[in-house]
Tab-separated table of C-alpha atoms and ligand atoms in Angstrom:
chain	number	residue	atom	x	y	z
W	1	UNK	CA	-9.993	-81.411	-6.635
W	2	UNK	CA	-11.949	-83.578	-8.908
W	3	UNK	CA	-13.804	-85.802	-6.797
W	4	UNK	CA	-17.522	-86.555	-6.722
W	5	UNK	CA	-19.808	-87.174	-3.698
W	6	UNK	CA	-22.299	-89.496	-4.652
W	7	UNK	CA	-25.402	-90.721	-2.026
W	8	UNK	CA	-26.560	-93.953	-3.171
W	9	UNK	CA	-29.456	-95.494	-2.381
W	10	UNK	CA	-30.083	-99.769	-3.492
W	11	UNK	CA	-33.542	-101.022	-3.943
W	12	UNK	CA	-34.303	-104.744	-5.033
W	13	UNK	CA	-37.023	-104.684	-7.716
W	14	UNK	CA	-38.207	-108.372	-7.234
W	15	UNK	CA	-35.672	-111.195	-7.875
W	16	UNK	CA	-33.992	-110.062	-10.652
W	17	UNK	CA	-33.145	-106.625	-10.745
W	18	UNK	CA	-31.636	-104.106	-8.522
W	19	UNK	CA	-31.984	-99.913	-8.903
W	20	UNK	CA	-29.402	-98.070	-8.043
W	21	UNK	CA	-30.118	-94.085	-7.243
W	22	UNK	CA	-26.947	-91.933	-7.128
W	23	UNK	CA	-27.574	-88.671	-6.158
W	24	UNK	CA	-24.454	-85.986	-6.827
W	25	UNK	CA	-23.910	-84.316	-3.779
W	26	UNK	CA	-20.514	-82.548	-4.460
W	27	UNK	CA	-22.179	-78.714	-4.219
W	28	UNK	CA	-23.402	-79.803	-0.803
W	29	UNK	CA	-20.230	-81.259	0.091
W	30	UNK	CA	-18.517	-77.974	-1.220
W	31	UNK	CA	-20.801	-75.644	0.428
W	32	UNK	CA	-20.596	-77.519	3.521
W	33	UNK	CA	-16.560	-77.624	3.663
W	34	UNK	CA	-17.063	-73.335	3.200
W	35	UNK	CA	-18.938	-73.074	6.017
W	36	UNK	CA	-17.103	-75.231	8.549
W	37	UNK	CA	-13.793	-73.522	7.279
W	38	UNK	CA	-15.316	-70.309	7.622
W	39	UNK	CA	-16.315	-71.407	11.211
W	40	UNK	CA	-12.543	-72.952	11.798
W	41	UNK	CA	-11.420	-69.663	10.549
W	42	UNK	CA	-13.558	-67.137	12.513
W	43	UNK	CA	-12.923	-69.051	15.929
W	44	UNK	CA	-9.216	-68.375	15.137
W	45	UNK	CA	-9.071	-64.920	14.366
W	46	UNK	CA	-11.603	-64.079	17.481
W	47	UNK	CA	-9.198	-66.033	19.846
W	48	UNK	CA	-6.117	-63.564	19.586
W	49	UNK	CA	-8.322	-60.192	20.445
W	50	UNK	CA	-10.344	-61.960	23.192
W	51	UNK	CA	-7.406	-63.763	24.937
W	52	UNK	CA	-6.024	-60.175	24.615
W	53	UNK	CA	-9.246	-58.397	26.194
W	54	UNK	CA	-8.277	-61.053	29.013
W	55	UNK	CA	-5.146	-60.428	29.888
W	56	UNK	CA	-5.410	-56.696	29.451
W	57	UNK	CA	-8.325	-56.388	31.923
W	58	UNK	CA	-6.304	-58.626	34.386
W	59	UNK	CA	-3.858	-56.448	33.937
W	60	UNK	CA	-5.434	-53.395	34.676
W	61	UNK	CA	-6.931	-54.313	38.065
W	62	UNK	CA	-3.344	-55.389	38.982
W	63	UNK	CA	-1.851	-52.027	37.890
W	64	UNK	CA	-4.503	-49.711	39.550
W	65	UNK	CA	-1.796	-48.305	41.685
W	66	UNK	CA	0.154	-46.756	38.584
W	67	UNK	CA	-1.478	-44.190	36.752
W	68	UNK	CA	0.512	-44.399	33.680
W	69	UNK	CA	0.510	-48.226	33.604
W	70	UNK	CA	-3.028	-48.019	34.292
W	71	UNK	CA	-3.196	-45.432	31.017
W	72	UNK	CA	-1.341	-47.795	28.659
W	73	UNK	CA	-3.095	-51.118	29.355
W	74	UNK	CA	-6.485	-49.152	29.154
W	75	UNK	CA	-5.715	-47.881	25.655
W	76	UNK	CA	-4.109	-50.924	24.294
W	77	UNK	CA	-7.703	-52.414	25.736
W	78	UNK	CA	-9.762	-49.936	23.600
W	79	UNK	CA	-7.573	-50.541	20.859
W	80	UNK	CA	-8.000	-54.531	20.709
W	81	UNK	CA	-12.346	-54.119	21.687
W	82	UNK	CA	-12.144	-51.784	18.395
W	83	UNK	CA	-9.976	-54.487	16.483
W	84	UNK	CA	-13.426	-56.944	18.055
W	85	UNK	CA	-15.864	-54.517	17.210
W	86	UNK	CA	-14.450	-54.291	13.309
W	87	UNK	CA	-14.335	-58.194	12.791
W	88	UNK	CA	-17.574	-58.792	14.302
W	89	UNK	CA	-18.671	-55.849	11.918
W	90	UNK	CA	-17.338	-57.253	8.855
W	91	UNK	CA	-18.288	-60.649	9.826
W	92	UNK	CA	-21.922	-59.323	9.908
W	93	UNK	CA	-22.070	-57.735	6.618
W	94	UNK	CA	-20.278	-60.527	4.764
W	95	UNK	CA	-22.461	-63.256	5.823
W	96	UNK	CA	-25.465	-60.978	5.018
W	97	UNK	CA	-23.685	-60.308	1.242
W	98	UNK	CA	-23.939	-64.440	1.443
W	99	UNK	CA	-27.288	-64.541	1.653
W	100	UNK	CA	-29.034	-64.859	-1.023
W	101	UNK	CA	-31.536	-61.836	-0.211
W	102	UNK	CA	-28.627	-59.586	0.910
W	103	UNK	CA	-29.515	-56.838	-2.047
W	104	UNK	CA	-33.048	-55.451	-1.123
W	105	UNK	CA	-33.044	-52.066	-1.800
W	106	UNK	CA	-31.780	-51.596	-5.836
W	107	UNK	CA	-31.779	-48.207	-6.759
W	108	UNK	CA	-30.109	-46.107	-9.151
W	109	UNK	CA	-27.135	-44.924	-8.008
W	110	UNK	CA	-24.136	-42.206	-9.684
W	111	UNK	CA	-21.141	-43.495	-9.642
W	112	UNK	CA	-19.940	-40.200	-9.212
W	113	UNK	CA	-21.896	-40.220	-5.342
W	114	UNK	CA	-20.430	-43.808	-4.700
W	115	UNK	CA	-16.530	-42.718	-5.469
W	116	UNK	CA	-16.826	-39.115	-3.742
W	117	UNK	CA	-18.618	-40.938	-0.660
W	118	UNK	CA	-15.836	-43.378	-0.485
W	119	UNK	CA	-13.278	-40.717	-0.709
W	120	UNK	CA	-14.835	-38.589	1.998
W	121	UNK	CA	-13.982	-41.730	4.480
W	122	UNK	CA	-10.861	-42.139	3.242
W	123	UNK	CA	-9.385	-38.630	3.134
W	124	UNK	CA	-7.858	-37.822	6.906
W	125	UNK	CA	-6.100	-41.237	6.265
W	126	UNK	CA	-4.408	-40.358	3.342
W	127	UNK	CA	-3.419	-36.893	4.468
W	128	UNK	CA	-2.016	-38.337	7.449
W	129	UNK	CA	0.110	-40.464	5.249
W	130	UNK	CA	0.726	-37.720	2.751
W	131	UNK	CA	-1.048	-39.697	-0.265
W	132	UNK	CA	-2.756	-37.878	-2.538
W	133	UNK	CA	-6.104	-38.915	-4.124
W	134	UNK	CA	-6.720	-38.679	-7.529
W	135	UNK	CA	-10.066	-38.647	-9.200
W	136	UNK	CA	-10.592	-38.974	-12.902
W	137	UNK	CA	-12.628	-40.243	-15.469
W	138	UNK	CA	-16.760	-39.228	-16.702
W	139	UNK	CA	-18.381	-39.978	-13.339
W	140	UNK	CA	-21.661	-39.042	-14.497
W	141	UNK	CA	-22.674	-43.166	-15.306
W	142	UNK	CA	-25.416	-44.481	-13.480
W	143	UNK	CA	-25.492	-48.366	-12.394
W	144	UNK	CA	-28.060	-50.072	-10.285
W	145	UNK	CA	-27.794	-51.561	-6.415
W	146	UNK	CA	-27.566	-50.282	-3.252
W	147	UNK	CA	-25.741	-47.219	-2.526
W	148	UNK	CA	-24.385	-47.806	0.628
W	149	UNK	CA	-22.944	-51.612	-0.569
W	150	UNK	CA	-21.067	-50.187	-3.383
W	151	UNK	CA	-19.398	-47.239	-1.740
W	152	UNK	CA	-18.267	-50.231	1.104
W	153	UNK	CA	-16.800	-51.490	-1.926
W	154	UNK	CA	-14.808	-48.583	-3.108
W	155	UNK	CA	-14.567	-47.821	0.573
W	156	UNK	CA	-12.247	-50.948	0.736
W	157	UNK	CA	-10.297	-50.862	-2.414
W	158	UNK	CA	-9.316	-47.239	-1.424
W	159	UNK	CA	-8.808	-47.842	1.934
W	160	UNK	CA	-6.274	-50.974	0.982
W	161	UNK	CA	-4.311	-48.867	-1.562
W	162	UNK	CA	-3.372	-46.426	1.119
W	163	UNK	CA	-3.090	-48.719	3.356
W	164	UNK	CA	-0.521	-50.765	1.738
W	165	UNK	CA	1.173	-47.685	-0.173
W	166	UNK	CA	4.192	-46.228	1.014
W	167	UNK	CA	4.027	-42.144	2.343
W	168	UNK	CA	3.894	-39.334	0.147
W	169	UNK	CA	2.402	-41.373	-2.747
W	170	UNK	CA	-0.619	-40.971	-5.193
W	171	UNK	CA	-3.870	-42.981	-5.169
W	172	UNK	CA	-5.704	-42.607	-8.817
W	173	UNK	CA	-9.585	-43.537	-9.058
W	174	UNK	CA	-10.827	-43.606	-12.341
W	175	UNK	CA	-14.002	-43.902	-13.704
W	176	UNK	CA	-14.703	-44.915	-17.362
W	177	UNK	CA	-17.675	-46.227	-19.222
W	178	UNK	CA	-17.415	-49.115	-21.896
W	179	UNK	CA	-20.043	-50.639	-23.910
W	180	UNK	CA	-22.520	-50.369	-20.973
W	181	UNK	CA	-20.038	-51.541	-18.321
W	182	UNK	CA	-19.198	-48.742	-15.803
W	183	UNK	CA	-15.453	-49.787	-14.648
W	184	UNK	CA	-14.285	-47.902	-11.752
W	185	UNK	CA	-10.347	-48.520	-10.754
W	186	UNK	CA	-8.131	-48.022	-7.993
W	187	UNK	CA	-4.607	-47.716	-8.425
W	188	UNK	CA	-1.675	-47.772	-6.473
W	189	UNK	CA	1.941	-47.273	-5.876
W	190	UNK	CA	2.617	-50.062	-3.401
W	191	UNK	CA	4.177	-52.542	-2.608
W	192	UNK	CA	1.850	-54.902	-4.725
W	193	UNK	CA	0.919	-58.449	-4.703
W	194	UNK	CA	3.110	-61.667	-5.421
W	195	UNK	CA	1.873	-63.318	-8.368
W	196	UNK	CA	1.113	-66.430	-6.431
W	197	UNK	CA	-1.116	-64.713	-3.960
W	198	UNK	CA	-2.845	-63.147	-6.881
W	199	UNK	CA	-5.867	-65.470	-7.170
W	200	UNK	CA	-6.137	-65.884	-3.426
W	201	UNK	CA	-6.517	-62.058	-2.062
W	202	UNK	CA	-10.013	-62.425	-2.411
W	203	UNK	CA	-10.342	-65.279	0.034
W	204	UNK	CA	-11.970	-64.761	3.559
W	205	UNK	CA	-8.875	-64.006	5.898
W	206	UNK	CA	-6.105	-64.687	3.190
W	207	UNK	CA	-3.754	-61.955	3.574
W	208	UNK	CA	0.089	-61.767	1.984
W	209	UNK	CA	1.608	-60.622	5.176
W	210	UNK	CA	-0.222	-61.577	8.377
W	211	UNK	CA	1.904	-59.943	10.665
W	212	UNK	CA	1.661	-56.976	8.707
W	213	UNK	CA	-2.086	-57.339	8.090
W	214	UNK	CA	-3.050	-57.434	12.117
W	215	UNK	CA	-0.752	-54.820	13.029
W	216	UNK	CA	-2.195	-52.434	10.542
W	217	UNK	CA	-5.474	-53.403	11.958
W	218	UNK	CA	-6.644	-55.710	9.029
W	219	UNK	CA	-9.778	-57.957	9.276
W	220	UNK	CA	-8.783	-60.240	6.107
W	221	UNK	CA	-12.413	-59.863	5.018
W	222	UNK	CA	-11.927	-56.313	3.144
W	223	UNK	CA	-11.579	-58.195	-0.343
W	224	UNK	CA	-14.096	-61.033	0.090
W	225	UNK	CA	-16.596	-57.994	1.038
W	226	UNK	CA	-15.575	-56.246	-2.254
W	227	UNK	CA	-15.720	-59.520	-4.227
W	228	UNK	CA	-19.462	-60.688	-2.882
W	229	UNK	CA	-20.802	-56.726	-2.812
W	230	UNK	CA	-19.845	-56.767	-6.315
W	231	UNK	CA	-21.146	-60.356	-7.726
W	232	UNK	CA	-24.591	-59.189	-5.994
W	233	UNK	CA	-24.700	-56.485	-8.382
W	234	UNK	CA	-24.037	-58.376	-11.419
W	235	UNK	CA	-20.369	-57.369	-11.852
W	236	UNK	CA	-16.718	-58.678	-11.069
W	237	UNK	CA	-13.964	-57.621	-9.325
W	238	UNK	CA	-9.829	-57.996	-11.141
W	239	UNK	CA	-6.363	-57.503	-9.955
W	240	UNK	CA	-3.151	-56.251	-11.906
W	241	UNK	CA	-0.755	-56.243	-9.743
W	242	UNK	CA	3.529	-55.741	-10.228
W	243	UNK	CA	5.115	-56.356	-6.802
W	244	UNK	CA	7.050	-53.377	-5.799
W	245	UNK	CA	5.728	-51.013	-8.393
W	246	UNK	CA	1.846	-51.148	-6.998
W	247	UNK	CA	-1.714	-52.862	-8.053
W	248	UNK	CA	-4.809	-52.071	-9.745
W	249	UNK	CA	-8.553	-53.305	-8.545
W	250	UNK	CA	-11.094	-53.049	-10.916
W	251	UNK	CA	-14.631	-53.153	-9.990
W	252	UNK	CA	-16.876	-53.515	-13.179
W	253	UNK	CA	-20.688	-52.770	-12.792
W	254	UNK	CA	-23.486	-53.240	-15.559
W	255	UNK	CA	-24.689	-49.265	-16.814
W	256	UNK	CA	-27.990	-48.554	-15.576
W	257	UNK	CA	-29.262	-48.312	-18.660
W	258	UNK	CA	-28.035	-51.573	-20.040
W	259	UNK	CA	-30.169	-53.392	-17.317
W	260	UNK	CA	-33.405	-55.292	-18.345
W	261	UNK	CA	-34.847	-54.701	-15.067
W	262	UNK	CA	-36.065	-51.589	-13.670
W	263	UNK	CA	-35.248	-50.120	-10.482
W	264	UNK	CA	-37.856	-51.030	-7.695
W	265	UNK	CA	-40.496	-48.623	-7.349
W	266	UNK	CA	-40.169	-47.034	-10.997
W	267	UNK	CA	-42.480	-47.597	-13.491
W	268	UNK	CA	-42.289	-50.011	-16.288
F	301	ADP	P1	-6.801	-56.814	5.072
F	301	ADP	O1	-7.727	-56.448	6.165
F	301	ADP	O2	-5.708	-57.735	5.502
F	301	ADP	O3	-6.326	-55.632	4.295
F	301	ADP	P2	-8.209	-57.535	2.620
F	301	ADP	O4	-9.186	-58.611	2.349
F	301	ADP	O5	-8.649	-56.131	2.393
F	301	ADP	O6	-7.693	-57.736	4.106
F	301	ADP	O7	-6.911	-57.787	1.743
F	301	ADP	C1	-6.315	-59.086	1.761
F	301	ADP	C2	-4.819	-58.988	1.542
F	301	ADP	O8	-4.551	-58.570	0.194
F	301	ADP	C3	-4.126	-57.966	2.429
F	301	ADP	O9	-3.762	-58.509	3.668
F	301	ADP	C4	-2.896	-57.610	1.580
F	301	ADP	O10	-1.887	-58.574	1.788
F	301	ADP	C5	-3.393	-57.753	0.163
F	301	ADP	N1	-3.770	-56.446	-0.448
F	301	ADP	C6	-5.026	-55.927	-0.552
F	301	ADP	N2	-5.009	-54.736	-1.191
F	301	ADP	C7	-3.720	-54.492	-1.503
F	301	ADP	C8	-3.033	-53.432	-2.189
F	301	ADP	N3	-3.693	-52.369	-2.680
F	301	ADP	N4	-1.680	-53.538	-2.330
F	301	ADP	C9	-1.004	-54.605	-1.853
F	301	ADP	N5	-1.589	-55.639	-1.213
F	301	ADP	C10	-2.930	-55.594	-1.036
């Protein structure tokens, strides 16, 4: 909205005239709203798993006389301390993306290592699923950051696209250099994105489908991970999406060589 916080502060310069200090505190404001929302939301999605951890464990010590009861509620127990242990994870590394020294160790990195890294983690997935993975494009470009950051970013766009893809479909990952932006896309075959929702899948904990989202084992925080791993490097994320037909995320990097700055620890 368009509102302004203002502080102000009155002070009575002798009988006559009064000062008035206003001091614009609407970035404050803003920042502060984030973080008690982000608070609000974190408590929320935390509540579900742990209530769940609860019950399950009271469950368990009353079942101890049925082996295959006793089986059932002790997997569906290492499956929600997993669904604990992934939040808490992402969590961790997007508050430390927040910070503002999250990006310590810049190096030069191949895009070619970051794509066939991210790949490697997502392959047993998408043969389980019967999705191939498609790689194309001049992967040779170089771009600065941290290795392991970026491939979490491809990591998650890859990871989505099979995720919300239907069996026995293709995955495409291109890689393509333009004047000294390195652009590497992931496209799908899904079900895509509403326009509406659009703009918002970057949000902490926004998802289209909720249901859908948790079952599959979603955090919410796969995009907002992307989006800040990417603005720390200097570059943006975009969407195309049509809904039933599939989306494209494009993560778009400055070239290594277009970069003022060296890499740490090379000479100037
Ligand atoms: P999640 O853990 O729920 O996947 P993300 O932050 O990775 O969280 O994504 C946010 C939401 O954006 C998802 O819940 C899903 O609704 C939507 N989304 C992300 N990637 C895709 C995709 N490739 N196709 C369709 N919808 C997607």
């Amino acid at each position: 909205d368009a509102s302004i916080y203002l502080s102000v502060r009155v002070a009575r310069l002798g009988t006559r005239y009064v000062l008035l200090l206003a001091e614009d505190r609407t970035e404050s404001f803003r920042l502060e709203t984030v973080r008690r929302d982000f608070v609000a939301n974190i408590s929320h999605e935390l509540k579900t798993p742990i209530g769940a951890v609860g019950l399950l464990a009271e469950a368990l010590d009353d079942a101890s006389d049925d082996p295959d009861q006793v089986r059932r509620f002790a997997h569906r127990l290492t499956e929600e301390s997993h669904r604990l242990a992934r939040i808490t994870q992402d969590i961790i590394e997007l508050s430390r993306l927040q910070a503002a020294d999250a990006f310590t160790n810049a190096e030069r990195v191949s895009a070619n290592k970051v794509v066939s890294a991210a790949l490697d983690q997502n392959r047993v997935a998408a043969e389980a699923r019967g999705i191939e993975l498609a790689v194309k494009g001049d992967k040779s470009a170089q771009v600065i950051g941290e290795e392991a950051l970026l491939v979490t970013a491809v990591h998650n766009l890859v990871s989505n696209a099979i995720q919300y893809s239907p069996d026995d479909s293709r995955v495409g990952i291109g890689v393509r250099t333009i004047d000294g932006v390195v652009e590497i896309a992931v496209t799908d075959q899904g079900e895509g994105i509403p326009e509406d929702d659009l703009d918002r899948v970057f949000e902490r904990f926004f998802r289209v489908d909720q249901a859908r989202s948790r079952h599959t084992g979603g955090t919410g925080l796969g995009l907002a991970i992307v989006k800040h791993a990417v603005q720390n490097h200097g570059g943006e994320v975009r969407v195309w999406s049509q809904p039933g037909r599939g989306s494209t995320f494009t993560i778009r990097l400055p070239e290594a060589s277009s970069v003022a700055r060296p890499p740490i620890g090379e000479p100037t």
